[in-house]
Amino acid sequence: MRLISFINAILVVAALFLLIFERDALFAFAGRGEAAPDAANASESAADPTSEQQAIGVVALRSVAREIDSALTLRGQTKANRQVEVLAETSSTVISEPKRKGAFVEAGDLLCELDPSTRPASLAEARAARLEAESRIPEAEARLEEAHALVAEAQINLTAAQRLSETGFGSETRRISSEAVMRSAEAGVKTAEAGLEATRAGIEAAIAEVEAAQREIDRLTIEAPFRGLLESDTAELGSLMQPGSLCATVIQLDPIKLVGFVPEVDVNKIVVGSEATAQLVTGLQVTGRVTFLSRSADETTRTFEVEITVPNPELTIRDGQTADIRISAEGTKAHLLPQSALTLNNEGQVGVRTVGAGNIVEFMPIKLLRDTAEGVWVGGLPETTDIIVVGQEFVTQGVMVNPTFREHTQ
């Protein structure tokens, strides 16, 4: 029994080998008993290997490249053009009624007013000190003029004493005394000049005190930095504000920004100033222009931030909404093909099989540009190409086919 099973296994293996690896020889052997074909027909077939009888029937599409807008599609979100947390810069209590969030404010509108307390008195005191310092200027200038006059008088006396001493009519003691008076007068000039500079410095210090007191009073009025909406209530009446305490949050939504991230392979396709469109999740279609393209990639995603500025006069676009963004890029020529026409070669490249010269099959790699409901837009093909759309999986490069052409609409 074992011997019979072993023989059966050998026969099965031999039959499979003949069917798979020696199929042509097996079929030729099986056909020997049939009538031999006409010698002339056999010789004609051997001489013309590309005859109609050997061609495989396929359906092909004669595609002509068309100009398309190679727009980049990004996923992003809306972002307020400006958002500022308006903070207090001094300590005091709020004496103004609060404004509620959602209220519209213009640049310079009052948001929070603080109790002035003793600050006006401090300002008045600083102004008085400045006036007092300014009043000392004439006195200091008079002292300087007097010191210069004393120097001039001492110079005259010294000159006279030196001449008398040289001619023998004056004593040496008088000359030395005149020189001492001269030095004293010169020292008086320097003292007067120092006094004048000190008086001027006192005026500058007094002016600085006035400006500081005025600045402190100005900090009591907290105003909107720009035109926008209140995202939060302003500080409540009677609440104590410290430096850094939040008065209100103001956002600007007109214009508004759309923020997305571009892969590094596509970043050179975007130019600042290019037109862009977007569709929000609400269905709203908006149009704007690229106003910013990052020069530095995100360390995690290796993508580049891009911003599109969009007008929003009716404030219908809110901050943080999801948007599908399309940025216009330079147009290119492409072919619109059914997805089923795409295939792979032995190296794993994506491409299409085409009908070449003499109806010989060729494989051409392609570049996927855009996927739409009508089909896929591909690039990398000649201007006019006969693309096999039915039967491409049953032929290989170099095989002859008998193509039947169809229109795009079929």
XYZ file of C-alpha atoms in Angstrom:
410
model
C 0.000 0.000 0.000
C 2.786 2.392 0.865
C 4.479 1.732 -2.449
C 1.261 2.507 -4.368
C 0.802 5.823 -2.451
C 4.393 6.771 -3.168
C 3.928 6.064 -6.902
C 0.696 8.120 -6.976
C 2.479 11.063 -5.344
C 5.258 10.935 -7.945
C 2.705 10.883 -10.767
C 0.842 13.913 -9.329
C 4.072 15.912 -8.948
C 5.087 15.038 -12.523
C 1.684 16.069 -13.858
C 1.797 19.414 -12.022
C 5.334 20.045 -13.285
C 4.256 19.448 -16.887
C 1.135 21.618 -16.547
C 2.977 24.534 -14.952
C 6.494 24.610 -16.337
C 6.164 22.655 -19.589
C 2.673 23.733 -20.601
C 3.610 24.821 -24.123
C 5.484 21.596 -24.841
C 2.622 19.541 -23.406
C 0.044 21.343 -25.552
C 2.253 20.930 -28.610
C 2.556 17.182 -27.902
C -1.185 16.889 -27.449
C -1.809 18.555 -30.837
C 0.362 16.218 -32.889
C -2.558 13.981 -33.750
C -4.491 16.907 -35.358
C -4.245 17.851 -38.995
C -1.084 19.785 -39.725
C -1.714 23.406 -40.717
C -1.136 24.628 -44.192
C 2.606 25.041 -44.759
C 2.187 28.467 -46.290
C 0.127 29.738 -43.353
C 2.621 28.271 -40.879
C 5.554 29.920 -42.603
C 3.631 33.251 -42.786
C 2.868 33.123 -39.063
C 6.476 32.348 -38.261
C 7.675 35.189 -40.452
C 5.188 37.743 -38.923
C 5.145 37.298 -35.113
C 3.014 40.446 -34.763
C 0.140 39.178 -36.819
C -3.465 40.015 -35.908
C -4.094 36.438 -34.773
C -1.514 36.722 -31.944
C -2.632 40.194 -30.662
C -4.568 40.457 -27.356
C -7.709 42.534 -27.355
C -7.729 45.528 -24.922
C -9.680 48.750 -24.517
C -7.631 51.954 -24.699
C -8.302 55.618 -24.086
C -6.650 58.294 -26.239
C -5.934 60.928 -23.585
C -4.803 64.491 -24.308
C -3.135 66.447 -21.493
C -5.055 69.458 -20.159
C -3.970 72.490 -18.138
C -5.040 72.246 -14.497
C -4.482 74.398 -11.465
C -2.125 72.437 -9.245
C -3.539 73.916 -6.057
C -2.275 72.669 -2.708
C -4.907 71.400 -0.303
C -4.295 71.886 3.408
C -6.219 71.274 6.594
C -6.168 74.256 8.936
C -8.194 76.469 11.208
C -9.206 80.080 11.633
C -7.302 82.312 14.009
C -7.965 85.831 15.246
C -5.785 88.414 13.562
C -4.995 89.866 16.999
C -5.679 88.750 20.542
C -4.474 90.753 23.529
C -4.967 90.361 27.249
C -5.169 93.944 28.490
C -3.495 94.070 31.925
C -3.300 96.659 34.688
C 0.019 98.469 35.251
C -0.668 99.916 38.702
C -2.508 99.115 41.926
C -5.955 100.515 42.645
C -9.638 99.602 42.733
C -11.962 99.635 39.701
C -14.478 102.509 39.705
C -16.030 101.920 36.237
C -18.984 99.746 35.300
C -17.895 96.497 33.557
C -18.425 95.827 29.870
C -19.751 92.394 28.983
C -18.020 89.912 26.667
C -19.110 90.075 23.060
C -19.312 93.877 23.144
C -17.722 95.727 20.238
C -15.019 98.273 21.120
C -13.068 100.835 19.123
C -9.409 101.650 19.613
C -9.109 103.965 22.634
C -12.436 102.999 24.234
C -12.413 102.851 28.036
C -12.232 99.312 29.407
C -11.364 99.840 33.082
C -11.015 103.015 35.166
C -9.134 102.901 38.484
C -9.417 105.050 41.596
C -6.816 107.875 41.412
C -6.408 108.098 45.238
C -3.518 110.529 46.100
C -1.936 110.479 42.659
C -3.250 113.941 41.605
C -1.665 115.420 44.754
C 1.629 113.730 43.909
C 1.471 115.235 40.422
C 0.817 118.723 41.821
C 3.742 118.352 44.236
C 6.059 117.279 41.405
C 5.011 120.272 39.294
C 5.674 122.630 42.222
C 9.132 121.122 42.695
C 9.843 121.688 39.010
C 8.819 125.357 39.246
C 11.025 125.827 42.306
C 13.989 124.252 40.522
C 13.439 126.440 37.466
C 13.344 129.561 39.674
C 16.910 128.886 40.862
C 18.367 129.236 37.384
C 18.635 133.084 37.379
C 20.381 133.077 40.761
C 22.904 130.454 39.642
C 23.573 132.344 36.401
C 24.100 135.596 38.370
C 26.637 133.907 40.615
C 28.518 132.691 37.563
C 28.609 136.192 36.053
C 29.830 137.610 39.374
C 32.588 134.984 39.503
C 33.693 135.906 35.969
C 33.771 139.593 36.975
C 35.975 138.793 39.981
C 38.323 136.881 37.710
C 38.588 139.848 35.376
C 39.309 142.219 38.313
C 41.896 139.862 39.757
C 43.559 139.609 36.352
C 43.921 143.407 36.153
C 45.402 143.630 39.660
C 47.775 140.772 38.969
C 49.019 142.361 35.746
C 49.660 145.675 37.517
C 51.468 143.982 40.413
C 53.717 142.047 38.046
C 54.745 145.207 36.118
C 55.460 147.172 39.280
C 57.457 144.268 40.652
C 59.515 144.059 37.459
C 60.336 147.828 37.512
C 61.090 147.852 41.218
C 58.171 150.102 42.168
C 56.110 147.269 43.737
C 56.903 144.684 46.351
C 57.124 140.983 45.676
C 54.566 140.420 48.404
C 51.940 142.393 46.518
C 52.518 140.291 43.383
C 52.149 137.051 45.286
C 48.965 138.301 46.945
C 47.513 139.250 43.536
C 48.242 135.783 42.200
C 46.422 134.230 45.186
C 43.403 136.459 44.561
C 43.438 135.398 40.904
C 43.416 131.719 41.799
C 40.593 132.274 44.268
C 38.531 134.076 41.602
C 39.067 131.229 39.123
C 37.951 128.745 41.762
C 34.873 130.844 42.305
C 34.030 130.545 38.583
C 34.258 126.769 38.764
C 32.059 126.737 41.868
C 29.466 128.930 40.158
C 29.496 126.709 37.059
C 28.995 123.612 39.232
C 26.126 125.331 41.002
C 24.463 126.159 37.677
C 24.817 122.559 36.470
C 23.391 121.293 39.760
C 20.420 123.619 39.356
C 19.827 122.365 35.822
C 20.085 118.750 37.021
C 17.519 119.541 39.685
C 15.177 120.822 36.960
C 15.637 117.606 34.958
C 14.902 115.528 38.048
C 11.802 117.597 38.753
C 10.608 117.150 35.153
C 11.127 113.391 35.480
C 9.084 113.395 38.687
C 6.276 115.213 36.895
C 6.331 112.748 34.000
C 6.335 109.776 36.382
C 3.381 111.194 38.302
C 1.527 111.893 35.048
C 2.297 108.395 33.770
C 0.916 106.929 36.990
C -2.313 108.860 36.486
C -2.512 107.750 32.849
C -2.313 104.119 33.999
C -5.580 104.604 35.864
C -7.415 104.593 32.520
C -7.127 101.257 30.666
C -8.198 101.563 27.014
C -8.766 99.173 24.111
C -5.542 98.860 22.058
C -7.384 98.248 18.767
C -10.808 97.789 17.206
C -12.304 94.423 18.110
C -14.553 92.348 20.344
C -14.394 91.636 24.053
C -13.698 87.948 24.576
C -14.188 88.311 28.331
C -15.958 90.652 30.744
C -13.947 93.627 31.906
C -12.916 93.807 35.574
C -15.820 94.120 37.974
C -16.615 97.367 39.800
C -14.767 97.538 43.130
C -12.266 94.775 42.380
C -8.663 95.414 43.377
C -6.244 95.539 40.481
C -2.545 94.801 40.848
C 0.147 95.185 38.189
C -0.494 92.294 35.809
C -4.158 91.809 36.740
C -6.466 91.097 33.782
C -8.783 93.926 32.783
C -10.167 92.349 29.574
C -9.317 90.192 26.550
C -9.772 91.852 23.145
C -9.696 89.972 19.826
C -9.719 91.277 16.261
C -11.650 89.139 13.746
C -11.618 91.498 10.756
C -9.516 90.529 8.939
C -9.127 86.952 10.166
C -6.326 84.479 9.505
C -6.432 80.902 8.223
C -3.502 78.888 9.535
C -2.303 75.627 7.962
C 0.887 73.605 7.666
C 2.610 72.714 4.377
C 4.793 69.583 3.895
C 8.400 70.369 3.118
C 8.114 68.772 -0.352
C 5.475 71.362 -1.352
C 6.743 74.459 0.442
C 8.463 75.885 -2.654
C 5.164 75.831 -4.559
C 3.706 78.543 -2.325
C 4.440 82.231 -2.907
C 3.464 85.006 -0.516
C 0.651 86.930 -2.177
C -0.873 83.880 -3.892
C -4.649 83.612 -3.937
C -6.217 81.037 -1.633
C -9.717 79.750 -0.973
C -11.138 77.842 1.953
C -14.306 76.065 2.956
C -15.278 76.100 6.612
C -17.068 73.238 8.317
C -20.187 75.407 8.216
C -20.063 75.324 4.397
C -19.009 78.966 4.070
C -16.615 79.642 1.169
C -14.025 82.391 1.698
C -11.203 83.864 -0.381
C -7.977 85.533 0.696
C -4.257 85.763 0.027
C -1.149 84.204 1.532
C 0.452 86.752 3.859
C 3.007 84.626 5.708
C 5.105 81.515 5.014
C 7.357 80.255 7.775
C 11.084 80.014 7.105
C 11.559 77.484 9.906
C 10.033 73.993 9.977
C 8.236 72.526 12.957
C 10.720 70.244 14.721
C 8.153 67.486 15.246
C 6.155 67.411 11.997
C 8.736 68.951 9.626
C 6.027 71.170 8.156
C 5.962 74.915 7.527
C 3.280 77.269 8.834
C 1.351 79.308 6.285
C -1.147 82.092 6.998
C -3.908 83.379 4.726
C -5.602 86.687 5.507
C -9.330 86.772 4.766
C -11.726 89.764 5.043
C -14.415 89.246 7.681
C -16.475 92.458 7.798
C -19.663 90.735 9.017
C -17.735 88.733 11.651
C -19.337 85.529 10.362
C -16.045 83.634 10.727
C -15.190 82.717 14.307
C -11.842 82.022 15.881
C -10.840 78.339 15.907
C -13.063 76.968 13.111
C -11.747 74.080 10.987
C -11.150 74.897 7.319
C -10.114 73.073 4.136
C -7.644 75.424 2.451
C -6.664 75.454 -1.231
C -3.686 77.594 -2.241
C -3.203 78.375 -5.913
C 0.069 77.239 -7.443
C 1.575 77.343 -10.909
C -0.556 75.388 -13.414
C 0.591 72.164 -15.013
C -0.598 69.769 -17.735
C -2.120 66.469 -16.652
C -4.281 63.572 -17.820
C -7.618 62.650 -16.244
C -7.812 58.844 -15.945
C -10.044 56.330 -14.165
C -8.442 54.958 -11.031
C -8.750 51.429 -12.413
C -6.261 52.298 -15.178
C -3.396 52.565 -12.682
C -1.177 49.519 -12.228
C 2.241 48.476 -10.887
C 5.309 47.164 -12.679
C 7.671 44.519 -11.341
C 9.653 47.162 -9.440
C 6.535 48.407 -7.652
C 6.286 51.695 -9.568
C 2.835 53.181 -10.063
C 2.062 53.790 -13.728
C -0.098 52.943 -16.713
C 0.260 50.580 -19.644
C 0.029 52.301 -22.982
C -0.264 51.314 -26.631
C 2.965 52.275 -28.351
C 4.234 52.058 -31.915
C 3.096 48.908 -33.693
C 0.470 48.295 -30.984
C 3.190 47.152 -28.589
C 2.477 47.552 -24.856
C 4.676 49.983 -22.933
C 4.747 50.798 -19.212
C 5.012 54.478 -18.214
C 5.436 55.630 -14.601
C 3.176 58.499 -13.537
C 2.937 61.122 -10.809
C -0.341 61.436 -8.931
C -1.438 65.070 -8.797
C -5.041 65.085 -7.569
C -7.786 62.613 -6.720
C -11.321 63.671 -7.701
C -14.735 62.062 -8.036
C -14.297 61.995 -11.848
C -10.941 60.217 -11.649
C -7.306 60.907 -10.921
C -5.177 63.638 -12.468
C -1.718 62.297 -13.303
C 1.424 63.820 -14.717
C 4.612 62.494 -16.309
C 2.995 61.320 -19.569
C 3.386 62.652 -23.116
C 0.959 65.259 -24.453
C -1.131 62.594 -26.232
C -1.081 59.027 -24.913
C -3.061 55.866 -25.707
C -3.693 54.405 -22.252
C -5.041 50.872 -21.730
C -8.002 51.100 -19.371
C -9.405 47.559 -19.742
C -7.149 44.503 -19.892
C -4.002 46.223 -18.650
C -3.532 43.593 -15.944
C -3.438 40.785 -18.536
C -0.631 42.190 -20.702
C 2.986 43.059 -20.064
C 5.529 45.337 -21.684
C 6.473 44.228 -25.201
C 3.254 42.278 -25.869
C 1.236 43.079 -29.006
C -2.374 44.131 -28.479
C -5.396 44.811 -30.612
C -6.763 48.032 -29.029
C -10.334 49.226 -29.168
C -10.507 52.954 -28.448
C -13.237 54.625 -26.447
C -14.127 58.213 -25.629
C -13.671 59.895 -22.227
C -17.401 59.832 -21.610
C -17.701 56.088 -22.132
